[in-house]
Coordinates of C-alpha atoms and ligand atoms in Angstrom, one line a residue:
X1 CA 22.4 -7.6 -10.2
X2 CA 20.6 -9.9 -12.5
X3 CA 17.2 -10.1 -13.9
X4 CA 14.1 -11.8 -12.1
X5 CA 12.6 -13.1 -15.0
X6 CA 16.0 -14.7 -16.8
X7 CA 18.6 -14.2 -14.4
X8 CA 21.0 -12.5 -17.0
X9 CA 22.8 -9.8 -15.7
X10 CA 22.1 -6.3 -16.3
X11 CA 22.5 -7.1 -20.2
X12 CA 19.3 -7.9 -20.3
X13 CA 17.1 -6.0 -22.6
X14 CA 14.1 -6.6 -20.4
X15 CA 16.1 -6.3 -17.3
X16 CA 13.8 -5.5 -14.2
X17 CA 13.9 -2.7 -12.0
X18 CA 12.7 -1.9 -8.9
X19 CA 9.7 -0.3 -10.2
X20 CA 9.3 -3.0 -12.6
X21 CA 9.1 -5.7 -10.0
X22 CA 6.2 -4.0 -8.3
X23 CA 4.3 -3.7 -11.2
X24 CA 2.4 -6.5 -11.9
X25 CA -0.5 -6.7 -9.1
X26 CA -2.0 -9.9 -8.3
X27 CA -5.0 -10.8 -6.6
X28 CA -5.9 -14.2 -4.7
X29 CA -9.2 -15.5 -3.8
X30 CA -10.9 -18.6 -2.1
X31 CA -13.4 -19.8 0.7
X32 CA -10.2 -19.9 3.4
X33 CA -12.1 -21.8 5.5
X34 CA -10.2 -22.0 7.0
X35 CA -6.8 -20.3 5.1
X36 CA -3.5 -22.9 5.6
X37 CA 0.2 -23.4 4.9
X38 CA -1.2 -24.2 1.4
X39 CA -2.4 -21.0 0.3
X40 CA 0.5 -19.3 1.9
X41 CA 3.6 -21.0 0.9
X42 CA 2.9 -21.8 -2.3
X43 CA 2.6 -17.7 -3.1
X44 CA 5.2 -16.3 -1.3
X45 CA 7.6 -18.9 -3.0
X46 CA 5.8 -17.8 -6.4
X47 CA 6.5 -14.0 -5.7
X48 CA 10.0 -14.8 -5.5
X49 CA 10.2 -16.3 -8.7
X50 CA 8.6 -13.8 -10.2
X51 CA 8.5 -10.7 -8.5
X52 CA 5.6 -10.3 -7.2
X53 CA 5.9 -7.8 -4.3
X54 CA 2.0 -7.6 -3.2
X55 CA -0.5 -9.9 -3.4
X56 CA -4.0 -9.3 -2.4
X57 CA -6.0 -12.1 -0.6
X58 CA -10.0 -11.6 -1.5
X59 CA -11.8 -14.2 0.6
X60 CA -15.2 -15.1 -1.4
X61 CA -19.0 -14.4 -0.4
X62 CA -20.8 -18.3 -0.8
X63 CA -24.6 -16.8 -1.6
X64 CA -27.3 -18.6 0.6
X65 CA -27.9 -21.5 -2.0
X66 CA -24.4 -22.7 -1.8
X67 CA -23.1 -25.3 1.0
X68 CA -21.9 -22.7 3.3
X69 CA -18.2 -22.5 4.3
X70 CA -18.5 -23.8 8.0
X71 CA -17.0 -20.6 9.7
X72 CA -18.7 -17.1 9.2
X73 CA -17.0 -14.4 6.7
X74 CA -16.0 -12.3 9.4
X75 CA -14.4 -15.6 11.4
X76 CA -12.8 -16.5 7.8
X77 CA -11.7 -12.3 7.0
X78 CA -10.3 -12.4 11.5
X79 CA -8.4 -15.7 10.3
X80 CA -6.5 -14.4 7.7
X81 CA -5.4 -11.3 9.2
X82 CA -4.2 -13.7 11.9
X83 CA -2.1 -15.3 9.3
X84 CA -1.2 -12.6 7.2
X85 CA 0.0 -10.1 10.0
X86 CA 3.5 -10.7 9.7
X87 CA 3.9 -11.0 5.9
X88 CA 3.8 -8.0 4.1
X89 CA 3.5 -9.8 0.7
X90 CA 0.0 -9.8 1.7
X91 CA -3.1 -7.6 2.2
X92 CA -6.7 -8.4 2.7
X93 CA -9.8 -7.1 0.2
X94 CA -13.0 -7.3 1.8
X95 CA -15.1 -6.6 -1.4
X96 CA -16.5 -9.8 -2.7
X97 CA -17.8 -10.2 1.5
X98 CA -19.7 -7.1 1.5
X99 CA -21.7 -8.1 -1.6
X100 CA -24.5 -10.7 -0.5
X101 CA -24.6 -12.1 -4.2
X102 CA -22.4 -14.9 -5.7
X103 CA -18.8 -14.0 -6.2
X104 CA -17.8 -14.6 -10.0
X105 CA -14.4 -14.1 -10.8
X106 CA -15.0 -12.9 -14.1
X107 CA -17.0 -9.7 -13.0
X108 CA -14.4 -9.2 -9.9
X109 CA -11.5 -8.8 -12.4
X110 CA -14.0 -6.9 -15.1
X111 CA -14.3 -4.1 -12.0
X112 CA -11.0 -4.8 -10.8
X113 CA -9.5 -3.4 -14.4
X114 CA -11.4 -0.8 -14.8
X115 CA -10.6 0.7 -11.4
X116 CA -6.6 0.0 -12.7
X117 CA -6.7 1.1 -16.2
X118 CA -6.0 -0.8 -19.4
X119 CA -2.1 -0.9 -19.1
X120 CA -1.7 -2.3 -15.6
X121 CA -0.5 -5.7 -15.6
X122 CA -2.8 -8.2 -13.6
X123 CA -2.9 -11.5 -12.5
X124 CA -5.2 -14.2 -10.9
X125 CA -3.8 -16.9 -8.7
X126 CA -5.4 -20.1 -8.8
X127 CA -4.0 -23.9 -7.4
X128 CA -3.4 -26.3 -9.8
X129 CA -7.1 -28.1 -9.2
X130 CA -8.4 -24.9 -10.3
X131 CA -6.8 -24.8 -13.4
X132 CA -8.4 -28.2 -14.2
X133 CA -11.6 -27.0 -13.6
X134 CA -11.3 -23.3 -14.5
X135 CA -13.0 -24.1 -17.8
X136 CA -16.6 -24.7 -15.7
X137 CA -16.0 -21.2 -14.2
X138 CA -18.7 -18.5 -15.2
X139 CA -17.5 -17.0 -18.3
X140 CA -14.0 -18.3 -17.7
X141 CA -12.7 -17.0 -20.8
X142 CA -13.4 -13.4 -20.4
X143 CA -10.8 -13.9 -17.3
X144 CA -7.8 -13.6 -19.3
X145 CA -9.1 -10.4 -21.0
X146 CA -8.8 -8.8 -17.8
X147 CA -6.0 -10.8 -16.1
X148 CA -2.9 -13.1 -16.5
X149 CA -3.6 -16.8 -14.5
X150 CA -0.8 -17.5 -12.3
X151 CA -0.5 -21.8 -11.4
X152 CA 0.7 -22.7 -8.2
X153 CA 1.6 -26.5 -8.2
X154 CA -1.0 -28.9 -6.2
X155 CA -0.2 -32.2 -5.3
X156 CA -3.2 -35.6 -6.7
X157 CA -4.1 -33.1 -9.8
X158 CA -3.4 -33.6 -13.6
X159 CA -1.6 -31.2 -15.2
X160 CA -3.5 -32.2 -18.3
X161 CA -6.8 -30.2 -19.1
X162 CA -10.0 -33.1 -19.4
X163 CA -10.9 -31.7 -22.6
X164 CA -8.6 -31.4 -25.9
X165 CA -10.4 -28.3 -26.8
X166 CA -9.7 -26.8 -22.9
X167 CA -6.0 -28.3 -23.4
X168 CA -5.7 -26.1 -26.5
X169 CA -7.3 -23.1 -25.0
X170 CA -4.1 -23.7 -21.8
X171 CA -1.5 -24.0 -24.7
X172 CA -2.6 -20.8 -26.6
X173 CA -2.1 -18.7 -23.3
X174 CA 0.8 -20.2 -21.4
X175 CA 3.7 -18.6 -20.8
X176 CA 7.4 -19.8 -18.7
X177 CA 8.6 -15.8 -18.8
X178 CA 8.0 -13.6 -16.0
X179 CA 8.8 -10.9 -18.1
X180 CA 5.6 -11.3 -20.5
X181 CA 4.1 -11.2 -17.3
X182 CA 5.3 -7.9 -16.3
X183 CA 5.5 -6.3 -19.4
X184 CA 1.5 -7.2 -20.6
X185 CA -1.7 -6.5 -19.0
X186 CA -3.1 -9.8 -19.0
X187 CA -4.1 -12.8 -21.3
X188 CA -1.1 -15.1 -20.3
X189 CA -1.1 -18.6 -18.4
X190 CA 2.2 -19.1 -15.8
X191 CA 2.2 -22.6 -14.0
X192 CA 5.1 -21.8 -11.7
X193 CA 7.7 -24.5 -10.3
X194 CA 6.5 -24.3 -7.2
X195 CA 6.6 -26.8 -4.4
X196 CA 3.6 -29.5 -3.2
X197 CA 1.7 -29.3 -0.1
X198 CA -0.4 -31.6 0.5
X199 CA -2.8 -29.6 2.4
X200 CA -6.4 -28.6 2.0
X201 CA -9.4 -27.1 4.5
X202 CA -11.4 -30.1 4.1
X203 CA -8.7 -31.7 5.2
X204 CA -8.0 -29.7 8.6
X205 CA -12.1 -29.8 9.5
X206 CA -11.9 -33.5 9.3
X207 CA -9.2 -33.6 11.2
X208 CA -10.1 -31.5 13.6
X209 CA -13.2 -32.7 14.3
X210 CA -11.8 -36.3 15.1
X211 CA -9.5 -34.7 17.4
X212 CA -6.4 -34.8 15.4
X213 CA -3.4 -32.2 15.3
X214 CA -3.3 -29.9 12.3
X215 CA 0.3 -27.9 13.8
X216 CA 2.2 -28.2 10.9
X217 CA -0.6 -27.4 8.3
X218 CA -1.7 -23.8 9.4
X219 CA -0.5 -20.7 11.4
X220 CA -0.6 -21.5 15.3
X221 CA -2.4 -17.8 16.0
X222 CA -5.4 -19.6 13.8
X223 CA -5.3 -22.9 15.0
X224 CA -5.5 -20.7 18.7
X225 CA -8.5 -18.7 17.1
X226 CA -10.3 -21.8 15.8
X227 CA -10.0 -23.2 19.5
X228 CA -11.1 -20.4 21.3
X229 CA -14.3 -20.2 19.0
X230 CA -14.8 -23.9 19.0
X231 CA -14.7 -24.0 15.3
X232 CA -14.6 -26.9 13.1
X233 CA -15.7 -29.7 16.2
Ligands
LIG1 P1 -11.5 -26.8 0.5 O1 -10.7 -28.0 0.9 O2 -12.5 -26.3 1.5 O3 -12.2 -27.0 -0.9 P2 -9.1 -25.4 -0.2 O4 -8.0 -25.9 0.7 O5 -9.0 -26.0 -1.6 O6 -10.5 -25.6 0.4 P3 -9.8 -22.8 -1.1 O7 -10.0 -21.6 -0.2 O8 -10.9 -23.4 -1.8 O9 -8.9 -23.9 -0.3 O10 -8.7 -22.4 -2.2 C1 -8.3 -21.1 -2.6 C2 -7.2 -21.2 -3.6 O11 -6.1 -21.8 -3.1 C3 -7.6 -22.1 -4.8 O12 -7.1 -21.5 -6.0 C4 -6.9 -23.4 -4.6 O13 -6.5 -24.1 -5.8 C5 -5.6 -22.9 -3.9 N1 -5.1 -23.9 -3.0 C6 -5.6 -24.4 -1.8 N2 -4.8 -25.3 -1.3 C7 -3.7 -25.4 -2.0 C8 -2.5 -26.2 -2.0 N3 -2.3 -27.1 -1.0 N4 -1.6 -26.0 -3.0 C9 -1.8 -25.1 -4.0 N5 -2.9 -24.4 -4.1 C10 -3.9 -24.5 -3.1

């Protein structure tokens, strides 16, 4: 048997086990509105590579203020357990709904490691746009206190922080092992070899609403809930 994070055999000194492999815990969130081919694929093909043997999808609460995601949270929540309900990788958190404040990321993962305890290995995973932006992201650096960041590839984005100070920040924390991953509770930066799609919500509500077919780009159980609720016209 060989080793997730090297793929040396069982000589190894960090060699994974079982229990290993279900150690780190990861945690996903977004608007999902609604949740497509590019949230899903991208992460199950990064579990793989790493591991990763849950990951927990945490669509966020937009506060009144905000542009509002056009379907409702529990329209969003019913999508994605429409799409998640034969994948097992995947389970749904509810929490950041139920508050009717602004969802910051920082104070999710702040509560999130205290409910886990200081050893647990953690991570946040984010698309490659996100990284780019991540530094304008409430209190963005206390993230990595509490988490690792794991990078899932996003076609039209630089890989390149905007700032030299920001693209110092990205070089201090990143990491190509799986195994630091594992074996540390957080404070590393993983952008994982993962595959493009070239697919985004905003994309599927225009399209939609001009009439045009989205099969390929999401689920076809939510693309036969979005019908029957005449979402997205
Ligand atoms: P919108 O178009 O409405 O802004 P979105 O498609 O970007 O939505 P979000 O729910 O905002 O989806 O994204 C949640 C997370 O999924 C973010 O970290 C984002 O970077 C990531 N993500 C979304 N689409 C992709 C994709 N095609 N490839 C990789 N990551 C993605």
């Amino acid at each position: 048997m060989r080793c997730r994070c090297c793929y040396v055999t069982k000589t190894c000194p960090t060699f994974f086990s079982k229990d290993d492999m279900t150690a780190l815990k990861a945690l996903y969130g977004g608007t999902f509105d609604p949740v497509h081919y590019g949230h899903l694929k991208p992460v199950e093909i990064l579990a793989n590579l790493i591991g990763l043997s849950k990951v927990i999808i945490m669509p966020n609460n937009v506060p009144p203020h905000r542009p509002q995601p056009e379907a409702t949270p529990a329209q969003r929540t019913q999508m994605l357990e429409l799409a998640i309900a034969d994948k097992p990788l995947f389970e749904l958190d509810e929490r950041e709904l139920r508050r009717d404040t602004r969802s910051y990321t920082s104070e999710t993962l702040r509560d999130w490691r205290q409910e886990q305890g200081p050893q647990q290995p953690l991570a946040f995973i984010i698309g490659q746009d996100s990284l780019i932006n991540f530094p304008s992201w409430h209190d963005y650096e206390s993230i990595l206190d509490n988490a690792h960041l794991l990078v899932c590839r996003r076609p039209g984005y630089p890989m390149a922080m905007k700032e030299e100070a920001h693209q110092q920040w990205l070089e201090r924390h990143l990491t190509n092992s799986a195994d630091d991953l594992h074996h540390s509770p957080a404070g590393k930066i993983y952008i994982a070899e993962t595959p493009w799609f070239n697919i985004s919500a905003t994309l599927i509500r225009e399209r939609l609403q001009q009439g045009e077919s989205c099969a390929e780009m999401l689920p076809q159980a939510v693309l036969s809930y979005i019908s029957q609720h005449g979402l997205y016209r």
